[in-house]
Amino acid sequence: MYGYAGNILRVDLSSGRVSHEPLTEELVHNYIGGRGFGAYYVYKEVPPGADPYGPHNILVFASGPFAGLFLPSGAKTSISAKSPATELYGDSNVGGHLAGELKYAGIDAIIVRGKAEVPSYLLIDDDRIEIRPADHLWGLGAIKTEEVLKEELGDEFQIATIGPAGENGVVFACINHDFGRQAGRCGMGAVMGSKNLKAIAVRGTRSVPVADIDGLKDVAGVMFRELMEDPSLKVWQDLGLAQVTTWANSIAALPTRNFRQNFYEAVDGLSGELMKETIVVGDKACFACPMATGKLCKASFRGKTVLVEGPEYETTALIGSNCALKSIEEVAFANYVCDELGLDTISAGNAVAFAMECFEKGIITKDDTGGIEARFGSLDAFCDLVQKIAAREGIGDLLAKGVAGAAEVWGEESRRIAIHVKGLEWSGYESRGAPSMMLAYMTCDIGAHHNRAWSVTHDIAVGRDIIKGKAAKVVEFQHVRPLFDCFGVCRLQWVELGLPLEHYAKLYPVVTGRDDSWEDLLVKSERIWNLTRAFAVREREDFGRADDWPPRRFYEESVPDGPVAGFRITAEDLDVLLDEYYEARGWDSNGRPKVDTLTRLGLEHVASELHKMGRIT
């Protein structure tokens, strides 16, 4: 089977059994790889109502057909499970070098179920697969764990780890890899920790079969040449994603003070240029990536100096401006603390900013915070709070449930300013001046995340105040962008450098030998989108339109200052957006896929199941 290793590895931690099963033609044809494989197995094998922390939840690591091949940034691994943050389908992806190494070890996906009796890690060394004790690793930070395992096993192993946050079940615990790459969203680290699985270490020596090696060389060669000749490549190599911060501020999209504002007056202290001048000590890239957007930085605080990869834009936005830190070095140090604890910096920044606003409003006091003066602009407060979150100590035990969980305890006023959708904290684009971007967050299948449909530039291009007609663009992006997660390749070369999509359409047949057109691939992406929506409908009898609603702050409060001062998307606007979106998707007015839609997409078994349950018509 061209483009694939040809095997699924199953690991039952409860019994200690490991086994291989062949990758099927049906799975590849319908779901491509990566995120598609994860969605398929989570829907098929996680029973309705399963505890996200329980042995019946599965954790799927999956690469795609482009991963590990010499083409631009075939570096992405998708990790999927039922999310403890949303209790719905969840996934995240990570770059680095793990995806290719899995395929070199002869594995397209790992499906982990059960729970080990003692802390353990999974060793994959070509055909040698072992579940090994990890007592000596339990309690260590995520970065330290990777250091120890590389010392024990060798530098050639590619390793994914969790930190104390994952061990303790924080709903936004992440999975770390390559000393600074994270699968951050949806609490995949908490699922891994619930299984007593501290790490996965992989080494492989096999090759990956390709249908047309000369064709691959030709297409990939053109892609590399276009990227290397792009005049903007040098800027990305110099500044990485940190350069996005000042741009986001200029278009009024930079989250500030718990999303109260979208324009940060102290943004110059967080700029990519300042970061390059003051704390960057080296560059870093994922597999086969010419952009090298990773930046190794040195930061000091409280007498400790650390080396950290980042901060990239999302971290700077959610920890920096959203918590009103004024120094990029402060953000870098906070980034390191989160990485070592194994916390998603997006959700951690949201949780701390939420606590800070609640503290300043008097919703919570020092009695609640354990004596922490939880005010905006305090790195001390940030570090102290995330330490408590990772340990689930005091106020940290509540914030470890996410802003939605904490708001249920802190009351009505806190619920109004808890910035999330479906229980997942909002990522780095404040959207009161960007209706299509707002809709993209509202309808993202995993909760409030930007990576499925980044449409803020569309709002700027066609008019920020326009509501009608924007749903179609969101649906279009939600089909194109997730394809990259299925292929196992980074989307930055397309998004930021404008690499044409036609190159990816040409890659697919030369890698896999399949004759799917780009339109065929988009239908497969639509199938996956509807499958994850179906998971939510199956999971909760009351799931529907109300779950696609944004935080109240965004439609009750106008933007207070900055370039789009006075902007607000009304509740009536939101209804228009959702009505058009559901119609474009072939869903009913409550946001549930119709039987005819699921049938058209080859999901007849899903349609039948949900129809029998009385969930869809």
JSON list of C-alpha atoms in Angstrom, two decimals, residues 75-214:
[
{"chain": "A", "resi": 75, "resn": "ALA", "atom": "CA", "xyz": [6.00, 16.08, 10.05]},
{"chain": "A", "resi": 76, "resn": "LYS", "atom": "CA", "xyz": [2.56, 15.95, 11.62]},
{"chain": "A", "resi": 77, "resn": "THR", "atom": "CA", "xyz": [1.19, 13.33, 14.01]},
{"chain": "A", "resi": 78, "resn": "SER", "atom": "CA", "xyz": [-2.49, 13.54, 14.95]},
{"chain": "A", "resi": 79, "resn": "ILE", "atom": "CA", "xyz": [-3.51, 12.37, 18.42]},
{"chain": "A", "resi": 80, "resn": "SER", "atom": "CA", "xyz": [-7.20, 11.64, 19.07]},
{"chain": "A", "resi": 81, "resn": "ALA", "atom": "CA", "xyz": [-9.46, 10.49, 21.92]},
{"chain": "A", "resi": 82, "resn": "LYS", "atom": "CA", "xyz": [-12.63, 11.39, 23.72]},
{"chain": "A", "resi": 83, "resn": "SER", "atom": "CA", "xyz": [-11.65, 14.70, 25.27]},
{"chain": "A", "resi": 84, "resn": "PRO", "atom": "CA", "xyz": [-11.76, 15.25, 29.04]},
{"chain": "A", "resi": 85, "resn": "ALA", "atom": "CA", "xyz": [-12.08, 18.98, 28.33]},
{"chain": "A", "resi": 86, "resn": "THR", "atom": "CA", "xyz": [-15.27, 18.74, 26.25]},
{"chain": "A", "resi": 87, "resn": "GLU", "atom": "CA", "xyz": [-16.37, 15.11, 26.81]},
{"chain": "A", "resi": 88, "resn": "LEU", "atom": "CA", "xyz": [-16.75, 15.01, 23.01]},
{"chain": "A", "resi": 89, "resn": "TYR", "atom": "CA", "xyz": [-14.40, 13.99, 20.22]},
{"chain": "A", "resi": 90, "resn": "GLY", "atom": "CA", "xyz": [-11.01, 15.66, 20.58]},
{"chain": "A", "resi": 91, "resn": "ASP", "atom": "CA", "xyz": [-7.74, 15.76, 18.73]},
{"chain": "A", "resi": 92, "resn": "SER", "atom": "CA", "xyz": [-4.49, 17.65, 18.54]},
{"chain": "A", "resi": 93, "resn": "ASN", "atom": "CA", "xyz": [-1.42, 17.41, 16.36]},
{"chain": "A", "resi": 94, "resn": "VAL", "atom": "CA", "xyz": [2.29, 17.82, 16.86]},
{"chain": "A", "resi": 95, "resn": "GLY", "atom": "CA", "xyz": [5.20, 18.45, 14.51]},
{"chain": "A", "resi": 96, "resn": "GLY", "atom": "CA", "xyz": [8.81, 17.48, 15.04]},
{"chain": "A", "resi": 97, "resn": "HIS", "atom": "CA", "xyz": [9.99, 14.03, 13.95]},
{"chain": "A", "resi": 98, "resn": "LEU", "atom": "CA", "xyz": [7.56, 11.54, 15.48]},
{"chain": "A", "resi": 99, "resn": "ALA", "atom": "CA", "xyz": [5.30, 10.97, 12.45]},
{"chain": "A", "resi": 100, "resn": "GLY", "atom": "CA", "xyz": [8.07, 9.85, 10.13]},
{"chain": "A", "resi": 101, "resn": "GLU", "atom": "CA", "xyz": [9.68, 7.67, 12.80]},
{"chain": "A", "resi": 102, "resn": "LEU", "atom": "CA", "xyz": [6.40, 5.81, 13.33]},
{"chain": "A", "resi": 103, "resn": "LYS", "atom": "CA", "xyz": [6.27, 4.97, 9.63]},
{"chain": "A", "resi": 104, "resn": "TYR", "atom": "CA", "xyz": [9.93, 3.97, 9.59]},
{"chain": "A", "resi": 105, "resn": "ALA", "atom": "CA", "xyz": [9.03, 1.56, 12.41]},
{"chain": "A", "resi": 106, "resn": "GLY", "atom": "CA", "xyz": [6.31, 0.08, 10.18]},
{"chain": "A", "resi": 107, "resn": "ILE", "atom": "CA", "xyz": [3.35, 1.75, 11.92]},
{"chain": "A", "resi": 108, "resn": "ASP", "atom": "CA", "xyz": [0.66, 4.07, 10.54]},
{"chain": "A", "resi": 109, "resn": "ALA", "atom": "CA", "xyz": [-1.27, 4.36, 13.81]},
{"chain": "A", "resi": 110, "resn": "ILE", "atom": "CA", "xyz": [-1.07, 3.28, 17.44]},
{"chain": "A", "resi": 111, "resn": "ILE", "atom": "CA", "xyz": [-4.32, 2.56, 19.29]},
{"chain": "A", "resi": 112, "resn": "VAL", "atom": "CA", "xyz": [-3.83, 2.56, 23.05]},
{"chain": "A", "resi": 113, "resn": "ARG", "atom": "CA", "xyz": [-6.55, 1.31, 25.38]},
{"chain": "A", "resi": 114, "resn": "GLY", "atom": "CA", "xyz": [-6.86, 0.19, 29.00]},
{"chain": "A", "resi": 115, "resn": "LYS", "atom": "CA", "xyz": [-4.70, 1.26, 31.92]},
{"chain": "A", "resi": 116, "resn": "ALA", "atom": "CA", "xyz": [-1.34, -0.05, 33.05]},
{"chain": "A", "resi": 117, "resn": "GLU", "atom": "CA", "xyz": [-1.14, -1.29, 36.63]},
{"chain": "A", "resi": 118, "resn": "VAL", "atom": "CA", "xyz": [1.98, 0.79, 37.24]},
{"chain": "A", "resi": 119, "resn": "PRO", "atom": "CA", "xyz": [3.49, 3.85, 35.54]},
{"chain": "A", "resi": 120, "resn": "SER", "atom": "CA", "xyz": [4.81, 2.66, 32.19]},
{"chain": "A", "resi": 121, "resn": "TYR", "atom": "CA", "xyz": [6.22, 3.74, 28.87]},
{"chain": "A", "resi": 122, "resn": "LEU", "atom": "CA", "xyz": [5.90, 2.15, 25.44]},
{"chain": "A", "resi": 123, "resn": "LEU", "atom": "CA", "xyz": [9.08, 1.23, 23.56]},
{"chain": "A", "resi": 124, "resn": "ILE", "atom": "CA", "xyz": [8.89, 0.68, 19.80]},
{"chain": "A", "resi": 125, "resn": "ASP", "atom": "CA", "xyz": [12.19, -0.31, 18.18]},
{"chain": "A", "resi": 126, "resn": "ASP", "atom": "CA", "xyz": [11.26, -1.62, 14.74]},
{"chain": "A", "resi": 127, "resn": "ASP", "atom": "CA", "xyz": [9.66, -5.03, 15.53]},
{"chain": "A", "resi": 128, "resn": "ARG", "atom": "CA", "xyz": [10.60, -4.95, 19.21]},
{"chain": "A", "resi": 129, "resn": "ILE", "atom": "CA", "xyz": [7.65, -3.57, 21.18]},
{"chain": "A", "resi": 130, "resn": "GLU", "atom": "CA", "xyz": [7.67, -3.51, 24.96]},
{"chain": "A", "resi": 131, "resn": "ILE", "atom": "CA", "xyz": [5.66, -1.97, 27.77]},
{"chain": "A", "resi": 132, "resn": "ARG", "atom": "CA", "xyz": [8.30, -0.95, 30.27]},
{"chain": "A", "resi": 133, "resn": "PRO", "atom": "CA", "xyz": [8.05, 0.34, 33.87]},
{"chain": "A", "resi": 134, "resn": "ALA", "atom": "CA", "xyz": [8.33, 4.12, 34.24]},
{"chain": "A", "resi": 135, "resn": "ASP", "atom": "CA", "xyz": [8.39, 4.54, 38.02]},
{"chain": "A", "resi": 136, "resn": "HIS", "atom": "CA", "xyz": [11.67, 6.44, 37.70]},
{"chain": "A", "resi": 137, "resn": "LEU", "atom": "CA", "xyz": [10.01, 8.86, 35.26]},
{"chain": "A", "resi": 138, "resn": "TRP", "atom": "CA", "xyz": [6.69, 9.44, 37.04]},
{"chain": "A", "resi": 139, "resn": "GLY", "atom": "CA", "xyz": [6.57, 12.91, 38.52]},
{"chain": "A", "resi": 140, "resn": "LEU", "atom": "CA", "xyz": [9.27, 14.29, 36.24]},
{"chain": "A", "resi": 141, "resn": "GLY", "atom": "CA", "xyz": [8.62, 17.20, 33.93]},
{"chain": "A", "resi": 142, "resn": "ALA", "atom": "CA", "xyz": [7.87, 16.48, 30.30]},
{"chain": "A", "resi": 143, "resn": "ILE", "atom": "CA", "xyz": [11.16, 17.92, 29.03]},
{"chain": "A", "resi": 144, "resn": "LYS", "atom": "CA", "xyz": [13.17, 16.18, 31.73]},
{"chain": "A", "resi": 145, "resn": "THR", "atom": "CA", "xyz": [11.49, 12.87, 30.90]},
{"chain": "A", "resi": 146, "resn": "GLU", "atom": "CA", "xyz": [12.56, 13.15, 27.28]},
{"chain": "A", "resi": 147, "resn": "GLU", "atom": "CA", "xyz": [16.12, 13.94, 28.38]},
{"chain": "A", "resi": 148, "resn": "VAL", "atom": "CA", "xyz": [16.24, 10.87, 30.64]},
{"chain": "A", "resi": 149, "resn": "LEU", "atom": "CA", "xyz": [14.83, 8.53, 28.00]},
{"chain": "A", "resi": 150, "resn": "LYS", "atom": "CA", "xyz": [17.24, 9.75, 25.35]},
{"chain": "A", "resi": 151, "resn": "GLU", "atom": "CA", "xyz": [20.10, 9.14, 27.77]},
{"chain": "A", "resi": 152, "resn": "GLU", "atom": "CA", "xyz": [18.80, 5.62, 28.41]},
{"chain": "A", "resi": 153, "resn": "LEU", "atom": "CA", "xyz": [17.77, 4.66, 24.87]},
{"chain": "A", "resi": 154, "resn": "GLY", "atom": "CA", "xyz": [19.77, 6.86, 22.52]},
{"chain": "A", "resi": 155, "resn": "ASP", "atom": "CA", "xyz": [19.31, 10.15, 20.70]},
{"chain": "A", "resi": 156, "resn": "GLU", "atom": "CA", "xyz": [17.88, 8.47, 17.62]},
{"chain": "A", "resi": 157, "resn": "PHE", "atom": "CA", "xyz": [14.63, 7.62, 19.44]},
{"chain": "A", "resi": 158, "resn": "GLN", "atom": "CA", "xyz": [11.72, 9.99, 18.89]},
{"chain": "A", "resi": 159, "resn": "ILE", "atom": "CA", "xyz": [9.83, 10.44, 22.12]},
{"chain": "A", "resi": 160, "resn": "ALA", "atom": "CA", "xyz": [6.42, 11.74, 23.22]},
{"chain": "A", "resi": 161, "resn": "THR", "atom": "CA", "xyz": [5.95, 12.48, 26.92]},
{"chain": "A", "resi": 162, "resn": "ILE", "atom": "CA", "xyz": [3.58, 13.94, 29.49]},
{"chain": "A", "resi": 163, "resn": "GLY", "atom": "CA", "xyz": [4.36, 16.05, 32.53]},
{"chain": "A", "resi": 164, "resn": "PRO", "atom": "CA", "xyz": [2.80, 16.21, 36.01]},
{"chain": "A", "resi": 165, "resn": "ALA", "atom": "CA", "xyz": [-0.32, 17.87, 34.56]},
{"chain": "A", "resi": 166, "resn": "GLY", "atom": "CA", "xyz": [-1.04, 14.78, 32.47]},
{"chain": "A", "resi": 167, "resn": "GLU", "atom": "CA", "xyz": [-0.37, 12.46, 35.39]},
{"chain": "A", "resi": 168, "resn": "ASN", "atom": "CA", "xyz": [-2.84, 14.44, 37.49]},
{"chain": "A", "resi": 169, "resn": "GLY", "atom": "CA", "xyz": [-5.58, 14.62, 34.88]},
{"chain": "A", "resi": 170, "resn": "VAL", "atom": "CA", "xyz": [-5.65, 18.36, 34.11]},
{"chain": "A", "resi": 171, "resn": "VAL", "atom": "CA", "xyz": [-8.19, 18.70, 31.31]},
{"chain": "A", "resi": 172, "resn": "PHE", "atom": "CA", "xyz": [-5.78, 20.78, 29.23]},
{"chain": "A", "resi": 173, "resn": "ALA", "atom": "CA", "xyz": [-2.69, 18.65, 29.75]},
{"chain": "A", "resi": 174, "resn": "CYS", "atom": "CA", "xyz": [-0.67, 18.27, 26.56]},
{"chain": "A", "resi": 175, "resn": "ILE", "atom": "CA", "xyz": [1.66, 15.69, 25.01]},
{"chain": "A", "resi": 176, "resn": "ASN", "atom": "CA", "xyz": [5.20, 16.96, 24.47]},
{"chain": "A", "resi": 177, "resn": "HIS", "atom": "CA", "xyz": [7.75, 15.94, 21.84]},
{"chain": "A", "resi": 178, "resn": "ASP", "atom": "CA", "xyz": [11.16, 17.05, 20.60]},
{"chain": "A", "resi": 179, "resn": "PHE", "atom": "CA", "xyz": [11.93, 19.33, 23.57]},
{"chain": "A", "resi": 180, "resn": "GLY", "atom": "CA", "xyz": [9.32, 21.95, 22.81]},
{"chain": "A", "resi": 181, "resn": "ARG", "atom": "CA", "xyz": [6.67, 20.69, 20.39]},
{"chain": "A", "resi": 182, "resn": "GLN", "atom": "CA", "xyz": [3.24, 20.02, 21.84]},
{"chain": "A", "resi": 183, "resn": "ALA", "atom": "CA", "xyz": [-0.02, 18.35, 20.94]},
{"chain": "A", "resi": 184, "resn": "GLY", "atom": "CA", "xyz": [-1.70, 20.93, 23.10]},
{"chain": "A", "resi": 185, "resn": "ARG", "atom": "CA", "xyz": [-5.43, 20.93, 22.67]},
{"chain": "A", "resi": 186, "resn": "CYS", "atom": "CA", "xyz": [-8.28, 18.85, 24.11]},
{"chain": "A", "resi": 187, "resn": "GLY", "atom": "CA", "xyz": [-6.39, 17.24, 27.02]},
{"chain": "A", "resi": 188, "resn": "MET", "atom": "CA", "xyz": [-4.71, 14.41, 25.16]},
{"chain": "A", "resi": 189, "resn": "GLY", "atom": "CA", "xyz": [-2.02, 14.43, 27.86]},
{"chain": "A", "resi": 190, "resn": "ALA", "atom": "CA", "xyz": [-4.65, 13.80, 30.50]},
{"chain": "A", "resi": 191, "resn": "VAL", "atom": "CA", "xyz": [-5.93, 10.77, 28.58]},
{"chain": "A", "resi": 192, "resn": "MET", "atom": "CA", "xyz": [-2.38, 9.47, 28.32]},
{"chain": "A", "resi": 193, "resn": "GLY", "atom": "CA", "xyz": [-1.85, 10.01, 32.04]},
{"chain": "A", "resi": 194, "resn": "SER", "atom": "CA", "xyz": [-5.12, 8.26, 32.91]},
{"chain": "A", "resi": 195, "resn": "LYS", "atom": "CA", "xyz": [-3.65, 5.17, 31.28]},
{"chain": "A", "resi": 196, "resn": "ASN", "atom": "CA", "xyz": [-0.49, 5.35, 33.43]},
{"chain": "A", "resi": 197, "resn": "LEU", "atom": "CA", "xyz": [1.43, 5.92, 30.20]},
{"chain": "A", "resi": 198, "resn": "LYS", "atom": "CA", "xyz": [4.29, 8.37, 30.74]},
{"chain": "A", "resi": 199, "resn": "ALA", "atom": "CA", "xyz": [5.91, 8.22, 27.31]},
{"chain": "A", "resi": 200, "resn": "ILE", "atom": "CA", "xyz": [6.19, 6.57, 23.91]},
{"chain": "A", "resi": 201, "resn": "ALA", "atom": "CA", "xyz": [9.66, 6.08, 22.42]},
{"chain": "A", "resi": 202, "resn": "VAL", "atom": "CA", "xyz": [10.01, 5.12, 18.75]},
{"chain": "A", "resi": 203, "resn": "ARG", "atom": "CA", "xyz": [12.89, 4.15, 16.48]},
{"chain": "A", "resi": 204, "resn": "GLY", "atom": "CA", "xyz": [12.51, 2.72, 12.98]},
{"chain": "A", "resi": 205, "resn": "THR", "atom": "CA", "xyz": [14.76, 1.80, 10.08]},
{"chain": "A", "resi": 206, "resn": "ARG", "atom": "CA", "xyz": [12.30, 0.84, 7.33]},
{"chain": "A", "resi": 207, "resn": "SER", "atom": "CA", "xyz": [11.57, 2.79, 4.17]},
{"chain": "A", "resi": 208, "resn": "VAL", "atom": "CA", "xyz": [8.14, 3.98, 3.03]},
{"chain": "A", "resi": 209, "resn": "PRO", "atom": "CA", "xyz": [6.89, 2.69, -0.34]},
{"chain": "A", "resi": 210, "resn": "VAL", "atom": "CA", "xyz": [5.94, 5.37, -2.87]},
{"chain": "A", "resi": 211, "resn": "ALA", "atom": "CA", "xyz": [3.92, 4.76, -6.04]},
{"chain": "A", "resi": 212, "resn": "ASP", "atom": "CA", "xyz": [5.93, 7.04, -8.30]},
{"chain": "A", "resi": 213, "resn": "ILE", "atom": "CA", "xyz": [9.27, 8.04, -6.81]},
{"chain": "A", "resi": 214, "resn": "ASP", "atom": "CA", "xyz": [10.27, 10.13, -9.82]}
]
